[in-house]
XYZ file of C-alpha atoms in Angstrom:
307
model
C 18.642 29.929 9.026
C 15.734 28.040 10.809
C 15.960 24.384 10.963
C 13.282 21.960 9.530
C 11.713 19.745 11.614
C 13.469 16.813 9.938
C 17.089 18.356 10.680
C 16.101 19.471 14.415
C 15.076 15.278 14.593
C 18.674 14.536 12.888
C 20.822 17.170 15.101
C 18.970 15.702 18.089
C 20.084 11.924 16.752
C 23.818 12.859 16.068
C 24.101 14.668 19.267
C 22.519 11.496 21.567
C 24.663 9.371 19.819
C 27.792 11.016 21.376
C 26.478 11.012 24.628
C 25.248 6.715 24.389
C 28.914 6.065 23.095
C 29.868 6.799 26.570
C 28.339 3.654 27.203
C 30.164 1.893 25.244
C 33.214 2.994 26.425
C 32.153 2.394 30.021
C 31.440 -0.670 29.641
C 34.417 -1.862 28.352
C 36.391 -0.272 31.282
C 33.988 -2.497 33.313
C 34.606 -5.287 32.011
C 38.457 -5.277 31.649
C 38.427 -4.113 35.390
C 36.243 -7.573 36.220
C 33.299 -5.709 36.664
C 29.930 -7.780 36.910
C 27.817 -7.550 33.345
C 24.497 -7.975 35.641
C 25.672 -5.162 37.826
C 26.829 -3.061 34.758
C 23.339 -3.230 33.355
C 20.797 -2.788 36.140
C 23.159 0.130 38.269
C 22.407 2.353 35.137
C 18.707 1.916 35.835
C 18.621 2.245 39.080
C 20.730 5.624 38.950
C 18.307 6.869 36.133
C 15.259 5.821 38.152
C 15.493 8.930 40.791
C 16.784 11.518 38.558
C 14.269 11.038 36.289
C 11.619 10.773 39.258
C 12.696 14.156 40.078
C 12.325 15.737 36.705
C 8.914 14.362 35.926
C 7.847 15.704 39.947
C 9.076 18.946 39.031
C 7.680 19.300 36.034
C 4.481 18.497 37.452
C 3.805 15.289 35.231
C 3.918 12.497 37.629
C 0.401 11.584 37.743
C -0.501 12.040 34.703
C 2.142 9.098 33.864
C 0.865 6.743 36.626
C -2.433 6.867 35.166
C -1.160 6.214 31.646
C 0.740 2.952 33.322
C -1.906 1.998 35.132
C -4.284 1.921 31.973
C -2.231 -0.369 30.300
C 0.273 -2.003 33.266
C 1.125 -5.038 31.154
C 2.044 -3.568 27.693
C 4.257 -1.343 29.912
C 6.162 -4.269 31.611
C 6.308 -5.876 28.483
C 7.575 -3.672 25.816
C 9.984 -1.528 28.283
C 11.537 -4.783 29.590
C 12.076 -5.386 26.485
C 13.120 -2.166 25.128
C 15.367 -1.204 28.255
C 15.998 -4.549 29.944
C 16.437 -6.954 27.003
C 18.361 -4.555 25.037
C 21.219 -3.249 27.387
C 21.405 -6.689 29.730
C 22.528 -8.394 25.759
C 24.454 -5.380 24.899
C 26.532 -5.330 28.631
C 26.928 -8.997 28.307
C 28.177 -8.482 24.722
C 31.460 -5.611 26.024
C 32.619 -8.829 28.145
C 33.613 -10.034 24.867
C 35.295 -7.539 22.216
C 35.941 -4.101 21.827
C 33.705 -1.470 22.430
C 34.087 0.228 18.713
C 33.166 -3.671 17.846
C 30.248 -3.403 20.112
C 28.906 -0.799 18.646
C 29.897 -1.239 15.571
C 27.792 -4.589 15.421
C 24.898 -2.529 17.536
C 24.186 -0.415 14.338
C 22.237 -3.112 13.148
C 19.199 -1.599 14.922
C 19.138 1.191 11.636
C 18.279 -1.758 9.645
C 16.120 -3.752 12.364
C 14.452 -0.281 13.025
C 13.711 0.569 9.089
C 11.738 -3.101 8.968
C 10.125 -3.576 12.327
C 8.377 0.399 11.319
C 7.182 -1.179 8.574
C 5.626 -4.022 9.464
C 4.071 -2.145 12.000
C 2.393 -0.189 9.617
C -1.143 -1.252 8.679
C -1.231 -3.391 5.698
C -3.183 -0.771 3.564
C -0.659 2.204 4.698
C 2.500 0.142 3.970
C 4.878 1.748 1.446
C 7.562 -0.976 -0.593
C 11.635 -0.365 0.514
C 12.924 1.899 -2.119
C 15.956 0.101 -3.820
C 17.977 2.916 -2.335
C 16.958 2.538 1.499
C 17.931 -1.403 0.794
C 20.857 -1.006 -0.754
C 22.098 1.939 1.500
C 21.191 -0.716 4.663
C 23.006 -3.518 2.789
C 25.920 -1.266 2.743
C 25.607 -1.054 6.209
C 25.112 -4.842 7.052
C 28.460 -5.283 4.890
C 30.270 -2.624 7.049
C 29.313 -4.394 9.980
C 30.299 -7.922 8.502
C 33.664 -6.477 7.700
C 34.346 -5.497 10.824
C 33.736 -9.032 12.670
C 36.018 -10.676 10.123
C 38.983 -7.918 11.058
C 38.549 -9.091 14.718
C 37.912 -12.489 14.109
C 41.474 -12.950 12.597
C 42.428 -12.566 16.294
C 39.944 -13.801 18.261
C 38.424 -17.029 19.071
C 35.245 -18.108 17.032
C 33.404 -18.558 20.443
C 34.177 -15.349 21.942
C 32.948 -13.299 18.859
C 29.460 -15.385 18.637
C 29.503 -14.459 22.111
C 29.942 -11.015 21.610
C 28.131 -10.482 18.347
C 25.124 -12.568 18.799
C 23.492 -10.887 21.801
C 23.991 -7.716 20.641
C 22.528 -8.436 16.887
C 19.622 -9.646 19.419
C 19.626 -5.597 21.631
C 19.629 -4.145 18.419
C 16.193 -5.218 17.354
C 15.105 -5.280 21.040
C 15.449 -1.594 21.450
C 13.557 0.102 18.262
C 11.055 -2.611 19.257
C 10.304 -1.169 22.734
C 10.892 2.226 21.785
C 8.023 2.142 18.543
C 5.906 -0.445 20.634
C 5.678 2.466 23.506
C 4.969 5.540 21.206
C 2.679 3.631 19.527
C 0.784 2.711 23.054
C 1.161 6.426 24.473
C 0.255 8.015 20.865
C 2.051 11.119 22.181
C -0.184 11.550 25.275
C 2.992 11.601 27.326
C 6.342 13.783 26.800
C 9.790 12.338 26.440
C 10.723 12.695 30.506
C 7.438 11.016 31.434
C 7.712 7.928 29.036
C 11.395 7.663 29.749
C 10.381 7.539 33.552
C 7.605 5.009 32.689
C 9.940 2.546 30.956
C 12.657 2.471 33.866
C 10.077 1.792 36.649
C 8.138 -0.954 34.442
C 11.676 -2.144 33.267
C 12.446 -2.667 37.078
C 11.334 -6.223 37.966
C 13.378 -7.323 35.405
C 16.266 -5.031 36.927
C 15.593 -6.687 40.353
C 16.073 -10.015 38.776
C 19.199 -9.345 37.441
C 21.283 -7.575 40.663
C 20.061 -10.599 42.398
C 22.030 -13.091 39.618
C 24.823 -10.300 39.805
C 25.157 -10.721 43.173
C 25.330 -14.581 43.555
C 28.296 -14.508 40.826
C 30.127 -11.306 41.755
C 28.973 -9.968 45.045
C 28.268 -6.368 45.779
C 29.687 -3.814 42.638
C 32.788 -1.724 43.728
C 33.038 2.167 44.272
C 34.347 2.272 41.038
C 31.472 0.175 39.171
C 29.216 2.227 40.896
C 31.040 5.460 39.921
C 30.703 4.423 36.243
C 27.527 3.387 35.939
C 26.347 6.526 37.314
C 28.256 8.736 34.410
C 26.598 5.991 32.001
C 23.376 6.776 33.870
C 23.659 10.673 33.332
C 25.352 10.743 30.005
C 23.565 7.873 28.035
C 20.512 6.574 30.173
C 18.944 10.309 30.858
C 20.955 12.852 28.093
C 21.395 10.891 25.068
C 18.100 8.926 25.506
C 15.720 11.749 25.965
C 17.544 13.299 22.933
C 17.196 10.696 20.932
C 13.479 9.832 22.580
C 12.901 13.768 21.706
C 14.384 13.251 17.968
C 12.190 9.882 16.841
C 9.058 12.176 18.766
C 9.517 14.976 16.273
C 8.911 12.446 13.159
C 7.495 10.076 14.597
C 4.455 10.244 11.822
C 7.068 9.651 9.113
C 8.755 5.959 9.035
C 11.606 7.318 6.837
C 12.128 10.175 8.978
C 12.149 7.666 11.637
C 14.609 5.574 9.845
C 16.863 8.641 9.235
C 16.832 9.238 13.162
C 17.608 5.832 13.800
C 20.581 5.918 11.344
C 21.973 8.981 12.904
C 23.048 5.934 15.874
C 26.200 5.038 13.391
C 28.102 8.079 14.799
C 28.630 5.960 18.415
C 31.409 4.026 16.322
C 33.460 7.023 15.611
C 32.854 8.458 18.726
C 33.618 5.302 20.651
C 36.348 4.700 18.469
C 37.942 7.929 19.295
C 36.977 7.524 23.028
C 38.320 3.853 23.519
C 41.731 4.900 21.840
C 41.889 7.864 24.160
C 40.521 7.064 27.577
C 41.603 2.786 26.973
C 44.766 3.711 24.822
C 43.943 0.563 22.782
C 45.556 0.070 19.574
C 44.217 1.566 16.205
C 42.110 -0.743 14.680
C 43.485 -2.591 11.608
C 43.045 -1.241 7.940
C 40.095 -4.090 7.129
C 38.326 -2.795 10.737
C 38.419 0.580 9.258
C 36.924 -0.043 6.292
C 34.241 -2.004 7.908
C 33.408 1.257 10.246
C 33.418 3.674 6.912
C 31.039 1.564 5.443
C 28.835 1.229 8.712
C 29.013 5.450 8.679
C 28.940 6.182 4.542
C 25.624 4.062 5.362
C 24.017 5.718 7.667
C 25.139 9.186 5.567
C 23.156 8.226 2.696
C 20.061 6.973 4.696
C 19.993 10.422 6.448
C 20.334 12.340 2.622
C 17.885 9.735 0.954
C 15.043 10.002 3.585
């Protein structure tokens, strides 16, 4: 049986998903093991910066991206500082203080932030109202999330879970911000490798910043930082972000197909549940965490059926 279009976009979703809850996972080592945040955040870029270099030279697309850049060098530096630097800097920052199923949990706010910010993109004229489905079905998801702050915040300080919840609330409308801002400048002149390239070299001064903050606090990262944020590079910064890059391209016309991509994302709690208890052989979560996670993922299931 041939796939649709839509359900080739959702496989693609589901499948980079499993691969970015890596990061999540990663991080969390990191951070236990007194890993630097900065560090954590810009290594990943820097790793992803030559592999990706060497794809897009191979393939033969290099110059084709420069000119692209070089046509619009600002909006570049802008939106993928934004959409790469602003995002994971907050959601690094943000392992240093909770759990990574929490983490991500709270990071599946960008299905909601995503479904909006399309929208208002839209031209007034072409603007379609939320369906009382699509709202309630994100509400559901807001109330998952919600529920599963208040299961960690019977045993946590109020301070460290603002700390932990607000900045990455913050990455989670940062990232389908870059990401629509950039297809929307590129209008699908460039492919997936090429605009993924683009965004790590313009994200770069903002990278440079950073190590230099890291390295006044920490000093230079460890063989084992630098270990892990190479995996993270691989598995979530090149695999799971040109398949998700690759998924949002094949709809990209169609905000609810969009939306359903973007709420394919809820599968990194699952799969960073399951990896954390493995790999970090935390406890299980509580029954009132659990709940909050089935709500975040029976949310995301009826987005993907409704759109």
């Amino acid at each position: 049986m041939l796939l649709t279009t839509k359900s080739k976009a959702l496989s693609f979703g589901i499948l980079a998903s499993l691969f970015f809850a890596s990061t999540f996972v990663l991080n969390r080592i990191m951070a236990v093991s007194g890993g630097g945040w900065q560090w954590s955040s810009a290594l990943r870029f820097v790793w992803m910066l030559p592999i990706l270099l060497l794809i897009v030279i191979i393939r033969g697309n290099l110059k084709q991206l420069l000119i692209e850049m070089k046509r619009n060098l600002g909006q570049w530096l802008l939106w993928s500082t934004l959409g790469f630097g602003i995002f994971y800097a907050l959601l690094t920052f943000g392992a240093s203080y909770g759990p990574s199923w929490l983490v991500a949990g709270t990071f599946e706010f960008t299905i909601i932030a995503g479904m909006f910010i399309g929208h208002f993109m839209q031209r007034k004229e072409n603007r379609q109202p939320f369906s009382k489905a699509t709202l309630f079905f994100s509400c559901i998801i807001f109330l998952g999330i919600l529920v599963m702050q208040i299961s960690e915040a019977k045993s946590t300080p109020l301070s460290t879970i603002l700390l932990g919840t607000i900045p990455v609330l913050i990455a989670a409308i940062a990232y389908p911000v870059g990401n629509r801002k950039m297809m929307a400048l590129t209008k699908g002149s460039l492919d997936t490798y090429q605009r993924t390239l683009g965004m790590t070299l313009a994200s770069m001064p903002f990278w440079i910043i950073l190590m230099f903050f890291g390295y006044q606090e920490h000093g230079l990262p460890d063989e084992s930082q630098l270990l892990q944020t190479l995996l993270i590079a691989l598995f979530s910064g090149v695999i799971a972000t040109l398949l998700f890059f690759k998924g949002t391209e094949l709809v990209q016309h169609d905000h609810k197909g969009l939306a359903a991509v973007e709420a394919t994302q809820a599968m990194e709690v699952i799969f960073t549940l399951i990896g954390e208890i493995i790999i970090l052989q935390t406890a299980f979560p509580n029954n009132l965490a659990i709940s909050g996670i089935l709500l975040v993922v029976i949310g995301m299931y009826l987005h993907s059926k409704n759109h």
